[in-house]
Coordinates of N, CA and C in Angstrom, one line a residue:
X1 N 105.9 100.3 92.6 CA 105.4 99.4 93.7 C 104.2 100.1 94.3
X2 N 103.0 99.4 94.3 CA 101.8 99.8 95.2 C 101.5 99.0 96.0
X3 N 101.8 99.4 97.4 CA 101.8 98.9 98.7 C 99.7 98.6 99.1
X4 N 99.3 97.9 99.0 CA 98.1 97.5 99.4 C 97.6 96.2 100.3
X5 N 96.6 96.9 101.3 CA 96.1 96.0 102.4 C 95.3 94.9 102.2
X6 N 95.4 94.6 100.9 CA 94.5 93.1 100.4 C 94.8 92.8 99.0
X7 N 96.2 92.4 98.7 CA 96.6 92.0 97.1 C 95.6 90.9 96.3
X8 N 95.1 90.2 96.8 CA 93.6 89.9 96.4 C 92.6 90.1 95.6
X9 N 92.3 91.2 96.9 CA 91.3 92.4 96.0 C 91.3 92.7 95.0
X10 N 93.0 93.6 94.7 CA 93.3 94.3 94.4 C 93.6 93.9 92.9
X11 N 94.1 92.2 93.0 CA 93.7 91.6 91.8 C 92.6 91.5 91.2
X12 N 91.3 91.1 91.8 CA 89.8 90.9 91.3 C 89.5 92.2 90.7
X13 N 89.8 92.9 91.3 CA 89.3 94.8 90.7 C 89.9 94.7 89.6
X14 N 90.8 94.3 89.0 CA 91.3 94.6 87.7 C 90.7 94.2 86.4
X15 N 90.6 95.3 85.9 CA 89.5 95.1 84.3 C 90.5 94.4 83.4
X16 N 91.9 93.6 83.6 CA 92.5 93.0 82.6 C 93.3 91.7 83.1
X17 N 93.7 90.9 82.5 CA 94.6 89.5 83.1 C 95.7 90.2 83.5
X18 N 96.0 89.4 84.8 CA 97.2 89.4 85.5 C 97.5 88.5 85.9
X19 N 98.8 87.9 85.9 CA 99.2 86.8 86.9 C 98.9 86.7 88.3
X20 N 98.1 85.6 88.5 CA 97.9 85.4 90.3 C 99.1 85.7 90.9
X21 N 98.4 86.3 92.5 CA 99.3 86.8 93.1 C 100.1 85.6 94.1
X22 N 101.4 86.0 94.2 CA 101.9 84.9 94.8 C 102.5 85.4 96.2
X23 N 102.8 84.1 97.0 CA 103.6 84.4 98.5 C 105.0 84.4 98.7
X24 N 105.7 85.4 99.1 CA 107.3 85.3 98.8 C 108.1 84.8 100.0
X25 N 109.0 84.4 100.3 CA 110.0 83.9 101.4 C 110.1 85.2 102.4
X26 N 110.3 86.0 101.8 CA 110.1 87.3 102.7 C 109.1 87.8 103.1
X27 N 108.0 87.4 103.0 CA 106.9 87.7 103.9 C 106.0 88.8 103.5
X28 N 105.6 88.2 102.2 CA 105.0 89.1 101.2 C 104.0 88.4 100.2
X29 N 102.8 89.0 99.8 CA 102.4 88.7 99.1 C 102.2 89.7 97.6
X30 N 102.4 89.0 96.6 CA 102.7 90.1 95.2 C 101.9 89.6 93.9
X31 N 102.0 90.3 93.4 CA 101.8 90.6 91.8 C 102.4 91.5 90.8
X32 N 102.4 91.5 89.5 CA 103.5 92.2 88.9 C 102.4 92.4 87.2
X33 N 102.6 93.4 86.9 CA 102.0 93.4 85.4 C 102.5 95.0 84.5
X34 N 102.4 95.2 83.4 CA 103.1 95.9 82.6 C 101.8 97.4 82.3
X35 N 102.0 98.0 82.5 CA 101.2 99.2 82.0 C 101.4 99.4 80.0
X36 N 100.1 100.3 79.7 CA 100.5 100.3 78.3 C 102.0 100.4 77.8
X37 N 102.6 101.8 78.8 CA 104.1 102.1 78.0 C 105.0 100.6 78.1
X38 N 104.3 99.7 78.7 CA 105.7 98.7 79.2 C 106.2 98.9 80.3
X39 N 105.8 99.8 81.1 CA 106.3 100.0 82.8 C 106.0 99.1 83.8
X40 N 106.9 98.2 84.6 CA 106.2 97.0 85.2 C 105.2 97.9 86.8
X41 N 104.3 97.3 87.2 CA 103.5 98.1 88.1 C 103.8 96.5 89.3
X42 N 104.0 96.8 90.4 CA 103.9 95.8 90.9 C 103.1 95.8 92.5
X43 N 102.0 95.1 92.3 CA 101.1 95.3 93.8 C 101.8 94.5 95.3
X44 N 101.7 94.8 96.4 CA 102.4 94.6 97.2 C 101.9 94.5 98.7
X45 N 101.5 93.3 99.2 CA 100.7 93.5 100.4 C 101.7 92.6 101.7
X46 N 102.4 93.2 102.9 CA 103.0 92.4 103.7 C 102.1 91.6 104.6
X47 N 102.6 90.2 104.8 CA 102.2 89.6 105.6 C 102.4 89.0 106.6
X48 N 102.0 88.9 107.9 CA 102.3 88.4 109.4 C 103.1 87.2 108.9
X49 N 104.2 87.0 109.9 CA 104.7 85.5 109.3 C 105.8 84.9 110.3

């Protein structure tokens, strides 16, 4: 999990496809994607709500 202040961003900076990030019932906004080994990495920004 990498906790970041603009999941967004943090999408567009990526040199590869990812699934758009989405908004969770808990008050979050995320993304999720697999590193080469197959490790899931998952970006994580909370939001006011």
């Amino acid at each position: 999990m990498i906790e970041v202040a603009d999941v967004d961003a943090a999408h567009r900076a990526l040199a590869i496809h990812a699934p758009p990030p989405i908004t969770t019932s808990w008050g979050s906004r995320t993304f999720s994607l697999r590193d080469p080994d197959g490790t899931a990495v998952c970006y994580l920004q909370w939001v006011a709500g």
